[in-house]
XYZ file of N, CA and C in Angstrom:
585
model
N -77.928 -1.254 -38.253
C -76.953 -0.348 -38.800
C -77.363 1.081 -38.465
N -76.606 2.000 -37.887
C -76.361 3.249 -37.525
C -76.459 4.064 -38.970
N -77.136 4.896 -39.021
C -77.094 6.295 -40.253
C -76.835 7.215 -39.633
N -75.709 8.341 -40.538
C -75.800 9.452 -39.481
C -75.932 10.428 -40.890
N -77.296 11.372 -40.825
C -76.788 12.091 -42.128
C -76.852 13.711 -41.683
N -75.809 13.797 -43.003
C -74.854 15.369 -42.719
C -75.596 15.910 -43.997
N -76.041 16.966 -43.789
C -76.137 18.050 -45.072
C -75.354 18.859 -45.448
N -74.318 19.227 -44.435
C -73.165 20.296 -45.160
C -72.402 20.340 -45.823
N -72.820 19.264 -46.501
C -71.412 18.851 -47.933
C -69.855 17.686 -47.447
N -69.736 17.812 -47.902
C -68.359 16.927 -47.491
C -67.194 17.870 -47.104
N -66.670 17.668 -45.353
C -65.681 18.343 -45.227
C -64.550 17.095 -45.406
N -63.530 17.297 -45.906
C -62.644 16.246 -45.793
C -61.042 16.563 -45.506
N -60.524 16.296 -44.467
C -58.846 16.851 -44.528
C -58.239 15.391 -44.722
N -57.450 15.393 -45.658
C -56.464 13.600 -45.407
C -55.125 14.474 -45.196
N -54.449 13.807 -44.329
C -52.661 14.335 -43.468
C -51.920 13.095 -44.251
N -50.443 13.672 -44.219
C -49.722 12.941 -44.279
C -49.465 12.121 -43.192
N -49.175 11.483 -42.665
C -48.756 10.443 -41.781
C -47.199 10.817 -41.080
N -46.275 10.947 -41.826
C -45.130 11.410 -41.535
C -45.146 12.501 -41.175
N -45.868 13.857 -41.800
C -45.009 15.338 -41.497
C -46.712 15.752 -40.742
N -47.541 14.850 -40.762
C -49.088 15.644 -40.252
C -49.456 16.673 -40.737
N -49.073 17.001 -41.925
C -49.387 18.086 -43.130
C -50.898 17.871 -43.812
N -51.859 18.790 -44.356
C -52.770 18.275 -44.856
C -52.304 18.157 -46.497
N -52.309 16.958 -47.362
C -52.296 16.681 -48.340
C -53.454 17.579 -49.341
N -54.432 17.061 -48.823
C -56.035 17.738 -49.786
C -57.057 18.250 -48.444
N -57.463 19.365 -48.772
C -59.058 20.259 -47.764
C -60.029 19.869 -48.953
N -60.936 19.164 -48.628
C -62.036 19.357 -49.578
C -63.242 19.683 -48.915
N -63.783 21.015 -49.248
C -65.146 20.944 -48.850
C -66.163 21.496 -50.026
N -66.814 20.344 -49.839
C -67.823 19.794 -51.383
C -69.201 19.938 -50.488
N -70.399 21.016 -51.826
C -71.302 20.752 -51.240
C -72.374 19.935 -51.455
N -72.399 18.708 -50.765
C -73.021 17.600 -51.074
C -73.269 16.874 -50.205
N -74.607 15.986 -49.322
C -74.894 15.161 -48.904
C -73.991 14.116 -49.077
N -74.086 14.032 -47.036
C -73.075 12.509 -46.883
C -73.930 11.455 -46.002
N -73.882 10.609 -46.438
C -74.437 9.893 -45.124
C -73.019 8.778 -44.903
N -73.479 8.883 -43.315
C -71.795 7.989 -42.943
C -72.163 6.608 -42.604
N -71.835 5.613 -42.315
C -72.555 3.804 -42.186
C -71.420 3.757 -41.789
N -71.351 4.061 -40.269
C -69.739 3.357 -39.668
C -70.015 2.149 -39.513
N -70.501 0.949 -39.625
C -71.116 -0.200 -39.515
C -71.171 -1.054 -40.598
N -70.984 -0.737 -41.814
C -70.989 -1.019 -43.027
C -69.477 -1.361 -43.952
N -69.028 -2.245 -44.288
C -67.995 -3.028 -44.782
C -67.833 -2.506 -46.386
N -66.783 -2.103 -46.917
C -66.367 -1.945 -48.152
C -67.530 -2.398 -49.082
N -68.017 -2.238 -49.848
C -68.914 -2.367 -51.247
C -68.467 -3.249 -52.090
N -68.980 -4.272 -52.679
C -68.087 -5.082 -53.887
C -67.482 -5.042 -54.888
N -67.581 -3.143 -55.498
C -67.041 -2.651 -55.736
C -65.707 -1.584 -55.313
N -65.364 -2.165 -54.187
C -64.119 -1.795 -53.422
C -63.613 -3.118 -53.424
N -63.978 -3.761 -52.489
C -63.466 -5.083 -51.893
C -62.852 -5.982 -52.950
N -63.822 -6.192 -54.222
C -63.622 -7.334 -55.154
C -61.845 -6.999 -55.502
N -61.985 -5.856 -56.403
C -60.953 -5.263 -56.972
C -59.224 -5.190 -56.056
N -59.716 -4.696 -54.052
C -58.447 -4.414 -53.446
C -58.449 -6.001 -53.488
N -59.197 -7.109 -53.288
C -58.801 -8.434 -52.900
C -57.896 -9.293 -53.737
N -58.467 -8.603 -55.017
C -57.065 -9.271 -56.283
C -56.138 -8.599 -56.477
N -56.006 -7.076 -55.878
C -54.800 -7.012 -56.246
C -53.614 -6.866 -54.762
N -54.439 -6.827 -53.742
C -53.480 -6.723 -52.407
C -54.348 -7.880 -51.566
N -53.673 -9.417 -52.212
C -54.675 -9.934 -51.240
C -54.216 -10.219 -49.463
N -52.986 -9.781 -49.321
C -52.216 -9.457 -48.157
C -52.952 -8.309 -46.782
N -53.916 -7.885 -47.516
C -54.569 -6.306 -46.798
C -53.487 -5.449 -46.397
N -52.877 -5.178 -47.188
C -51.471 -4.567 -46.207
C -51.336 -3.251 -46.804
N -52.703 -2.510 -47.394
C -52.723 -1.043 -47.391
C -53.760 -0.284 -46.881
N -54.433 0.915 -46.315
C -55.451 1.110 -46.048
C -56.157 1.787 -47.153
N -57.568 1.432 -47.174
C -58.754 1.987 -48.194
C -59.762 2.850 -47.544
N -59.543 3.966 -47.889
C -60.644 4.808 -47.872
C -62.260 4.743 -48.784
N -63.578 4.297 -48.600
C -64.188 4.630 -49.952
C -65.132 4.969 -49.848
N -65.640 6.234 -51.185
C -66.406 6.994 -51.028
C -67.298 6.831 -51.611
N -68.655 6.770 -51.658
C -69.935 6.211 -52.246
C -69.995 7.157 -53.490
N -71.120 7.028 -53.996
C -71.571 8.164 -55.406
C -72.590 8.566 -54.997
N -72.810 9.853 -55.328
C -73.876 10.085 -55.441
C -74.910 9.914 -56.143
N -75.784 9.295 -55.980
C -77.197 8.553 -57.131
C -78.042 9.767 -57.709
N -78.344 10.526 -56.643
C -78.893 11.618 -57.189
C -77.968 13.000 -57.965
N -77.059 13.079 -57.968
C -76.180 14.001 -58.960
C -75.386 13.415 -60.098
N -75.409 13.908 -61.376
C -75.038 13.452 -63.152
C -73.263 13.432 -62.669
N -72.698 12.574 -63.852
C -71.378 12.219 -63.883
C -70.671 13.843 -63.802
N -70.893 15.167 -64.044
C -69.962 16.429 -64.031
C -70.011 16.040 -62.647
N -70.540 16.133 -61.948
C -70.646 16.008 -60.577
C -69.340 15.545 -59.988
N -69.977 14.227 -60.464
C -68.722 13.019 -59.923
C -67.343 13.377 -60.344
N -66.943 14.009 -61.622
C -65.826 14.531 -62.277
C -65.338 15.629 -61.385
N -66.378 16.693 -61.324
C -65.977 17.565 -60.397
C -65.465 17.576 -58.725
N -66.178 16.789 -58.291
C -65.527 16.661 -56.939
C -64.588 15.544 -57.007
N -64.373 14.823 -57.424
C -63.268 14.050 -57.549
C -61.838 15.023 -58.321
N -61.961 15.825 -58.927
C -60.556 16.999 -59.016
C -60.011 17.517 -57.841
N -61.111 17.573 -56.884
C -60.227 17.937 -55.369
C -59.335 16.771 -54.954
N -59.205 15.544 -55.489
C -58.285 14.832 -54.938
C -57.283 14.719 -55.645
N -56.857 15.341 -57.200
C -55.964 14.982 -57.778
C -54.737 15.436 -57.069
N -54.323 15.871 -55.915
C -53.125 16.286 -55.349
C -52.881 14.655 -54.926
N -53.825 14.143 -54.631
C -53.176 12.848 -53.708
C -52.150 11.588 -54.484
N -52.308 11.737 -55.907
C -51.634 11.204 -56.761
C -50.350 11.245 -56.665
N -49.781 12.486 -56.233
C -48.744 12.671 -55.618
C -47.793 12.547 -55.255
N -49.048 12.157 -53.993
C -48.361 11.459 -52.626
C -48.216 9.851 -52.676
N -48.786 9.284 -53.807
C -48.687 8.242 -53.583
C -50.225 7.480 -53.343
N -51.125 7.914 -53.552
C -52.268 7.656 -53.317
C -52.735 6.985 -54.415
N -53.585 5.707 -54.320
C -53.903 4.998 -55.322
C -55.564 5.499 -55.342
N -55.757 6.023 -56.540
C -57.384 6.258 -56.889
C -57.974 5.946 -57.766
N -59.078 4.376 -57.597
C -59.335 4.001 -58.527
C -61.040 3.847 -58.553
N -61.681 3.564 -59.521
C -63.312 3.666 -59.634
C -63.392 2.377 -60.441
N -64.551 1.632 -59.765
C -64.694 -0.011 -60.587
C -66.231 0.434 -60.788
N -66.062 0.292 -61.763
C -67.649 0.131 -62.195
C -67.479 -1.007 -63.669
N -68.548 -0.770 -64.676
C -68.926 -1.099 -65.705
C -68.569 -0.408 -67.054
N -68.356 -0.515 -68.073
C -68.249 0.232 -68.716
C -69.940 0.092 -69.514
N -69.996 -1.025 -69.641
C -71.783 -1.086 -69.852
C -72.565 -2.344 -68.856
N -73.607 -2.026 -68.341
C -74.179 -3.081 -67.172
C -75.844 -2.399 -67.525
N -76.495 -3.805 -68.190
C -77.644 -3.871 -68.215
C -77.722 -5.000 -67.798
N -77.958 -5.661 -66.562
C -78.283 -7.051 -66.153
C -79.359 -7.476 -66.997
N -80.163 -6.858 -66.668
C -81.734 -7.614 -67.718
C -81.562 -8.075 -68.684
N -80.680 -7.897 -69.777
C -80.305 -8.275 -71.146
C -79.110 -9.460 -70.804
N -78.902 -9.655 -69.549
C -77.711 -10.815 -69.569
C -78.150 -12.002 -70.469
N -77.141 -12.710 -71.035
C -77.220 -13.969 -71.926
C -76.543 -14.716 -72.104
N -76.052 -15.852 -71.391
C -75.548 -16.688 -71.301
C -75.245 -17.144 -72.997
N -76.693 -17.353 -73.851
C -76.309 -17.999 -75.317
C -75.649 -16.886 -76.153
N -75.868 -15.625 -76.039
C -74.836 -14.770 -76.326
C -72.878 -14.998 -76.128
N -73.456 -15.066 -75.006
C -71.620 -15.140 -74.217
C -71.341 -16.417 -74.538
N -71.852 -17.834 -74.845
C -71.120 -19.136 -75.220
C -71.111 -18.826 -76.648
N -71.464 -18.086 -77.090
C -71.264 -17.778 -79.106
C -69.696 -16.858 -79.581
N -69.862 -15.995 -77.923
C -68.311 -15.044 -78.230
C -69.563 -13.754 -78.537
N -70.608 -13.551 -78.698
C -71.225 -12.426 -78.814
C -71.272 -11.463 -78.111
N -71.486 -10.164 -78.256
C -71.956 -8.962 -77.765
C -73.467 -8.299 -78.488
N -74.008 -7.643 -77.707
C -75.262 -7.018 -78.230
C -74.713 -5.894 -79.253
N -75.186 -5.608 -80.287
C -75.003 -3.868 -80.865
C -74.911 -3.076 -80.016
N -75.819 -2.760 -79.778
C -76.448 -1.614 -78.347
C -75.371 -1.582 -77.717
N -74.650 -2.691 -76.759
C -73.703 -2.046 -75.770
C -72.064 -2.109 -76.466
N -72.177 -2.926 -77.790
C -70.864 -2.621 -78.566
C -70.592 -1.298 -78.824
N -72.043 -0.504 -79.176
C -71.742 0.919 -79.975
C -71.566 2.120 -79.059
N -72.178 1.736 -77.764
C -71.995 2.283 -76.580
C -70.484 2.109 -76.017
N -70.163 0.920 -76.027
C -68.687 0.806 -75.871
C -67.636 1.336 -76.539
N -67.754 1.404 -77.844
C -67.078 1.941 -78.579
C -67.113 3.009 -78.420
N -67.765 4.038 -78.248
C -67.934 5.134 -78.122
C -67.474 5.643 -76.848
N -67.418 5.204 -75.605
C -66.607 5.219 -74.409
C -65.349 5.230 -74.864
N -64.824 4.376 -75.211
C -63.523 4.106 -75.184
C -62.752 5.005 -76.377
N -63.694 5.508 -77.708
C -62.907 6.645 -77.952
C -63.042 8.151 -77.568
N -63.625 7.878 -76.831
C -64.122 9.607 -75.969
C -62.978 9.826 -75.289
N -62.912 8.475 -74.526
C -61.753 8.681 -73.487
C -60.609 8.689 -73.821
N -60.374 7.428 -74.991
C -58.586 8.076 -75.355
C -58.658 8.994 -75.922
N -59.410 9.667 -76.932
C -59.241 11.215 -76.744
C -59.237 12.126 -76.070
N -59.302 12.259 -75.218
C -59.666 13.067 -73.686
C -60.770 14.087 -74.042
N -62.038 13.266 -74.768
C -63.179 14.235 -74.446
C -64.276 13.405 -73.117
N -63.447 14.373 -72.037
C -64.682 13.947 -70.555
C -65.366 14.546 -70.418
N -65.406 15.675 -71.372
C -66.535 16.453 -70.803
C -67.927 15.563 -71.327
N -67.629 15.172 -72.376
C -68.563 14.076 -73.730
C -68.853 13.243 -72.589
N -67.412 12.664 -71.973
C -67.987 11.290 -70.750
C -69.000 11.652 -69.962
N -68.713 12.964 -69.500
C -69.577 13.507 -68.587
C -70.844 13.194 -68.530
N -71.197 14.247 -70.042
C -72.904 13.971 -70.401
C -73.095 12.751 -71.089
N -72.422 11.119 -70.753
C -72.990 10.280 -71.802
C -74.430 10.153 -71.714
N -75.293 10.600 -71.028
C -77.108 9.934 -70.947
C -77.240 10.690 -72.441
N -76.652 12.228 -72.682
C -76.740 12.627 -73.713
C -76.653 12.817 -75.084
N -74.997 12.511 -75.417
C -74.156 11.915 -75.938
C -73.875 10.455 -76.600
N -74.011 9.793 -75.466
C -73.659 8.662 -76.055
C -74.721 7.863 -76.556
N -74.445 6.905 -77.555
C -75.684 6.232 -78.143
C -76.019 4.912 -77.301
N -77.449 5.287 -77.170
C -78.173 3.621 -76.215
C -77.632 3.515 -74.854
N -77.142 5.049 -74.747
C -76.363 5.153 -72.956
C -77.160 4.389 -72.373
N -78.808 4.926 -72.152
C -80.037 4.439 -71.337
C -79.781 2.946 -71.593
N -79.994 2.421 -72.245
C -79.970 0.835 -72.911
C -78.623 0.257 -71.933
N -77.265 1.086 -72.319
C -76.093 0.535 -71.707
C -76.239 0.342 -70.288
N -77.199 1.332 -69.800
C -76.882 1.819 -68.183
C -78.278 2.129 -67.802
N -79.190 1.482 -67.204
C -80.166 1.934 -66.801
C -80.475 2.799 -65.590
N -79.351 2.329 -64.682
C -79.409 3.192 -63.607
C -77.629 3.872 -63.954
N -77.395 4.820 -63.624
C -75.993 5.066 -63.744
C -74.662 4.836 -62.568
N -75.551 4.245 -61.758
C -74.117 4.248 -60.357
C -73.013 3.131 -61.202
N -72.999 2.284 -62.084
C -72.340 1.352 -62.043
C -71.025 2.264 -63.432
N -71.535 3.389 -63.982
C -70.642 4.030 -64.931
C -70.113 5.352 -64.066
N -70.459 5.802 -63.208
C -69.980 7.181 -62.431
C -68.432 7.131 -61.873
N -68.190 5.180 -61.414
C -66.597 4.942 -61.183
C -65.532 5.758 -62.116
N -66.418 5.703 -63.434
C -65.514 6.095 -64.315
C -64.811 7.345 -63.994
N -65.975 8.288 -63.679
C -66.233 9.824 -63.726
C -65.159 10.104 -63.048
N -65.541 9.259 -61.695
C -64.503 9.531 -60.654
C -63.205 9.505 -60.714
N -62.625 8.606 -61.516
C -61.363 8.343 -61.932
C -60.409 9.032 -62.838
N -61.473 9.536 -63.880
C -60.842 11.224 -64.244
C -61.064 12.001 -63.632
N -61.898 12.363 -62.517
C -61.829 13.964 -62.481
C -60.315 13.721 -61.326
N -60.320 12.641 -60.771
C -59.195 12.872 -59.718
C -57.632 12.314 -60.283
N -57.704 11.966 -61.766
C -56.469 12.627 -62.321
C -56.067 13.548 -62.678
N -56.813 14.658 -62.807
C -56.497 15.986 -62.932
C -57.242 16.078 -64.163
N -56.683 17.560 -65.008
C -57.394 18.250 -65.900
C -56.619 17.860 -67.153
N -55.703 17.429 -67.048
C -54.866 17.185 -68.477
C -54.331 15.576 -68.665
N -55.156 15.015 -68.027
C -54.851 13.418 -67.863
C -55.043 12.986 -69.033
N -54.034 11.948 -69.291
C -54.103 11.149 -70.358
C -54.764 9.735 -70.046
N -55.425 9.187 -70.908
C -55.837 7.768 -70.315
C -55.388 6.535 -71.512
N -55.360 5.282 -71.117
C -54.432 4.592 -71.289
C -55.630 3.212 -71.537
N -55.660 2.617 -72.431
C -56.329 1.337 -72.167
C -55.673 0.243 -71.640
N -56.084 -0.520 -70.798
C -55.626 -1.831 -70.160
C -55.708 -3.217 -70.493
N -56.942 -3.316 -70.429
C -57.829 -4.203 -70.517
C -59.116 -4.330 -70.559
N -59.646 -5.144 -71.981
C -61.362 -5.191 -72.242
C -61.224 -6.370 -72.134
N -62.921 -6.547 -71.933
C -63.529 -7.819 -71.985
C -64.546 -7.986 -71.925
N -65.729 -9.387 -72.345
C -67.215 -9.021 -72.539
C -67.254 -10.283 -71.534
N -68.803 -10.377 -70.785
C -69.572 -11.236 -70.438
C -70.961 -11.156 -70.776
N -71.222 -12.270 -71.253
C -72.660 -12.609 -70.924
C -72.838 -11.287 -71.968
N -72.887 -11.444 -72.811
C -73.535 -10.241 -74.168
C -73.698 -8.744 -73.807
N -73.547 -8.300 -72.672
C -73.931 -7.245 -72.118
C -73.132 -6.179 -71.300
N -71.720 -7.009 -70.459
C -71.361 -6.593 -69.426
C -69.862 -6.190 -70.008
N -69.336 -4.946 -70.431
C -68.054 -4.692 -70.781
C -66.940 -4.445 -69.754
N -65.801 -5.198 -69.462
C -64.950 -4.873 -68.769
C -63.490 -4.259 -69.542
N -63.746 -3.033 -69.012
C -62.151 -2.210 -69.473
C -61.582 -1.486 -68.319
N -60.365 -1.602 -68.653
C -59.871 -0.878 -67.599
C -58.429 0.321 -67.950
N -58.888 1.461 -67.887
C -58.103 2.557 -68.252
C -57.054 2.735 -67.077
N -55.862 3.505 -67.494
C -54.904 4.084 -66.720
C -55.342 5.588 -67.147
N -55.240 6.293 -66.205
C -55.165 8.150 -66.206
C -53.333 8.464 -65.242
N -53.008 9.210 -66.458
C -52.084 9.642 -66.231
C -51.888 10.965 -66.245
N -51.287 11.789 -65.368
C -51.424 13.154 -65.567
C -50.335 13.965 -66.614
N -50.587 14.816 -67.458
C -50.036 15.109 -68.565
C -49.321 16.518 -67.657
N -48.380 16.775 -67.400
C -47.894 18.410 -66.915
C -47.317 19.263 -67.878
Protein backbone atom coordinates (compact mmCIF):
# COMPACT_ATOMS: atom_id res chain seq x y z
CA UNK A 1 0.00 0.00 0.00
CA UNK A 2 1.13 3.49 -1.22
CA UNK A 3 1.12 6.50 1.64
CA UNK A 4 1.31 9.79 0.46
CA UNK A 5 1.44 12.35 3.36
CA UNK A 6 0.43 16.05 3.02
CA UNK A 7 0.97 18.54 5.82
CA UNK A 8 -0.90 21.46 4.45
CA UNK A 9 -4.14 20.78 5.82
CA UNK A 10 -6.91 19.65 3.75
CA UNK A 11 -7.55 21.46 0.50
CA UNK A 12 -10.87 20.26 -0.72
CA UNK A 13 -13.15 21.67 -3.75
CA UNK A 14 -16.40 19.22 -4.41
CA UNK A 15 -18.30 20.70 -8.02
CA UNK A 16 -21.48 20.17 -8.93
CA UNK A 17 -21.64 17.76 -11.69
CA UNK A 18 -24.21 19.58 -13.75
CA UNK A 19 -23.25 23.39 -13.65
CA UNK A 20 -19.20 22.54 -12.56
CA UNK A 21 -19.80 25.10 -9.83
CA UNK A 22 -17.89 24.60 -6.58
CA UNK A 23 -20.49 23.52 -3.94
CA UNK A 24 -17.92 23.75 -0.71
CA UNK A 25 -13.74 25.22 -0.72
CA UNK A 26 -12.49 23.78 2.34
CA UNK A 27 -9.16 24.45 3.43
CA UNK A 28 -8.60 22.92 6.92
CA UNK A 29 -5.44 22.96 8.67
CA UNK A 30 -4.79 19.48 9.27
CA UNK A 31 -2.79 16.44 8.29
CA UNK A 32 -3.93 14.15 5.48
CA UNK A 33 -2.60 11.11 4.57
CA UNK A 34 -4.13 9.73 1.24
CA UNK A 35 -4.23 5.43 0.78
CA UNK A 36 -5.34 5.46 -2.85
CA UNK A 37 -5.08 1.68 -2.44
CA UNK A 38 -7.22 1.27 0.44
CA UNK A 39 -11.09 0.25 0.27
CA UNK A 40 -13.87 2.04 2.33
CA UNK A 41 -13.51 1.30 6.28
CA UNK A 42 -16.27 -0.85 7.96
CA UNK A 43 -17.43 1.93 9.10
CA UNK A 44 -18.39 3.26 5.65
CA UNK A 45 -19.00 0.11 3.84
CA UNK A 46 -21.15 -1.78 6.59
CA UNK A 47 -23.72 1.07 6.84
CA UNK A 48 -23.71 2.17 2.57
CA UNK A 49 -24.21 -1.85 2.09
CA UNK A 50 -27.59 -1.88 4.02
CA UNK A 51 -28.82 0.86 2.91
CA UNK A 52 -27.83 1.09 -1.03
CA UNK A 53 -27.11 -2.42 -1.56
CA UNK A 54 -27.39 -1.64 -5.44
CA UNK A 55 -23.94 0.67 -5.21
CA UNK A 56 -25.69 3.06 -7.25
CA UNK A 57 -24.35 6.26 -5.41
CA UNK A 58 -20.87 7.51 -5.02
CA UNK A 59 -19.05 7.74 -1.42
CA UNK A 60 -16.60 9.95 -0.56
CA UNK A 61 -14.84 9.09 3.05
CA UNK A 62 -12.96 10.92 5.25
CA UNK A 63 -10.92 9.40 8.09
CA UNK A 64 -10.71 11.18 11.73
CA UNK A 65 -8.34 12.45 13.06
CA UNK A 66 -6.91 10.31 16.16
CA UNK A 67 -4.75 12.84 17.25
CA UNK A 68 -7.24 15.99 17.46
CA UNK A 69 -10.48 16.16 20.40
CA UNK A 70 -14.17 15.96 19.04
CA UNK A 71 -14.28 20.39 18.64
CA UNK A 72 -12.05 19.47 16.03
CA UNK A 73 -14.07 17.01 14.32
CA UNK A 74 -17.25 19.43 14.88
CA UNK A 75 -15.35 22.13 13.52
CA UNK A 76 -14.17 21.03 10.29
CA UNK A 77 -17.01 19.14 9.50
CA UNK A 78 -19.20 22.81 9.48
CA UNK A 79 -17.33 23.43 6.25
CA UNK A 80 -19.52 20.89 4.71
CA UNK A 81 -22.83 21.89 5.92
CA UNK A 82 -23.54 23.62 2.43
CA UNK A 83 -23.57 20.14 0.89
CA UNK A 84 -26.83 19.24 2.60
CA UNK A 85 -28.21 21.27 0.19
CA UNK A 86 -27.30 19.90 -2.62
CA UNK A 87 -28.38 16.82 -1.79
CA UNK A 88 -25.48 15.33 -0.18
CA UNK A 89 -25.89 12.56 2.25
CA UNK A 90 -23.53 13.05 5.47
CA UNK A 91 -23.38 10.55 7.77
CA UNK A 92 -20.81 9.33 10.78
CA UNK A 93 -21.15 5.54 12.13
CA UNK A 94 -19.53 5.09 15.05
CA UNK A 95 -20.63 3.93 18.65
CA UNK A 96 -22.39 5.68 20.92
CA UNK A 97 -20.45 3.64 23.67
CA UNK A 98 -17.64 0.85 22.55
CA UNK A 99 -15.56 -0.68 25.21
CA UNK A 100 -14.82 -4.10 23.63
CA UNK A 101 -12.97 -5.36 26.74
CA UNK A 102 -16.08 -5.30 28.87
CA UNK A 103 -18.05 -7.25 26.05
CA UNK A 104 -20.50 -9.93 27.64
CA UNK A 105 -22.26 -12.19 26.10
CA UNK A 106 -24.06 -13.25 29.85
CA UNK A 107 -24.93 -9.67 30.09
CA UNK A 108 -26.55 -9.43 26.60
CA UNK A 109 -28.54 -13.05 26.99
CA UNK A 110 -30.07 -11.40 30.44
CA UNK A 111 -31.30 -8.11 28.29
CA UNK A 112 -28.53 -6.26 30.44
CA UNK A 113 -26.48 -3.22 30.10
CA UNK A 114 -23.51 -2.13 32.32
CA UNK A 115 -24.25 1.23 34.59
CA UNK A 116 -21.17 2.79 33.31
CA UNK A 117 -22.19 2.81 29.66
CA UNK A 118 -26.10 3.24 30.53
CA UNK A 119 -25.18 6.57 32.36
CA UNK A 120 -22.86 7.49 29.67
CA UNK A 121 -25.57 6.83 27.26
CA UNK A 122 -27.98 8.59 28.78
CA UNK A 123 -26.20 11.40 29.00
CA UNK A 124 -25.34 11.45 25.15
CA UNK A 125 -28.55 11.23 24.14
CA UNK A 126 -29.81 14.10 26.30
CA UNK A 127 -27.01 16.46 25.40
CA UNK A 128 -27.90 15.92 22.00
CA UNK A 129 -31.61 16.31 21.90
CA UNK A 130 -30.96 19.31 23.58
CA UNK A 131 -28.54 20.68 21.29
CA UNK A 132 -25.77 21.00 23.84
CA UNK A 133 -22.61 19.96 21.30
CA UNK A 134 -20.56 21.94 22.60
CA UNK A 135 -21.05 19.43 26.04
CA UNK A 136 -20.72 16.59 23.06
CA UNK A 137 -17.72 18.12 22.16
CA UNK A 138 -15.83 17.91 25.47
CA UNK A 139 -17.46 14.47 26.53
CA UNK A 140 -13.76 13.02 27.94
CA UNK A 141 -14.77 15.98 30.23
CA UNK A 142 -18.21 16.16 30.74
CA UNK A 143 -19.54 13.16 30.41
CA UNK A 144 -19.61 10.52 33.13
CA UNK A 145 -17.28 7.19 32.66
CA UNK A 146 -16.67 8.80 29.02
CA UNK A 147 -13.03 7.03 29.53
CA UNK A 148 -14.85 3.73 30.65
CA UNK A 149 -17.46 4.30 27.58
CA UNK A 150 -14.66 4.99 25.06
CA UNK A 151 -11.24 4.14 25.61
CA UNK A 152 -9.88 5.23 22.56
CA UNK A 153 -12.23 7.90 20.98
CA UNK A 154 -12.23 7.25 17.08
CA UNK A 155 -15.31 5.08 17.44
CA UNK A 156 -17.48 8.37 19.14
CA UNK A 157 -15.89 11.32 16.82
CA UNK A 158 -18.59 9.89 13.88
CA UNK A 159 -20.79 11.58 16.04
CA UNK A 160 -18.91 14.93 16.10
CA UNK A 161 -18.81 14.78 12.56
CA UNK A 162 -22.34 14.55 11.95
CA UNK A 163 -23.20 17.69 13.79
CA UNK A 164 -20.76 19.90 12.94
CA UNK A 165 -21.76 19.24 9.16
CA UNK A 166 -25.39 19.95 9.93
CA UNK A 167 -24.79 23.23 10.63
CA UNK A 168 -25.00 25.48 13.74
CA UNK A 169 -28.67 25.34 14.55
CA UNK A 170 -29.36 21.66 13.84
CA UNK A 171 -31.86 19.90 15.45
CA UNK A 172 -31.32 16.21 16.16
CA UNK A 173 -33.81 13.60 16.09
CA UNK A 174 -33.58 10.08 17.67
CA UNK A 175 -33.96 7.00 15.44
CA UNK A 176 -32.98 4.20 16.78
CA UNK A 177 -31.25 2.53 20.04
CA UNK A 178 -30.05 -0.57 20.83
CA UNK A 179 -27.65 -2.60 23.17
CA UNK A 180 -25.24 -5.53 22.51
CA UNK A 181 -23.34 -7.58 24.47
CA UNK A 182 -23.67 -5.20 27.80
CA UNK A 183 -21.50 -2.61 26.42
CA UNK A 184 -22.03 -1.60 22.81
CA UNK A 185 -24.92 1.19 22.33
CA UNK A 186 -26.45 1.60 18.98
CA UNK A 187 -28.39 4.93 18.25
CA UNK A 188 -28.93 6.60 15.53
CA UNK A 189 -29.79 10.42 15.33
CA UNK A 190 -31.20 12.54 12.43
CA UNK A 191 -29.65 16.34 12.33
CA UNK A 192 -31.77 18.56 10.81
CA UNK A 193 -31.04 22.04 10.08
CA UNK A 194 -33.20 24.56 12.00
CA UNK A 195 -33.21 28.12 9.64
Amino acid sequence: MRTFRKSVGVNLRIVNQQSDEAIVELDYPIDVDEHRERGLDHGAWIPHMLMYPEVDISVCQLSLQSKNDGSCHYNMEKAFAPLKDEGVLIMGSGASTHNLITLSSNVDSAGGVFPWALEFDNWVKDTILRGRYEDVNQFQEKGPYAKMAHPWPDHFYPLHVAMGAAGENAKAKLLHQSWQLGSLSYYSYQFTSTY
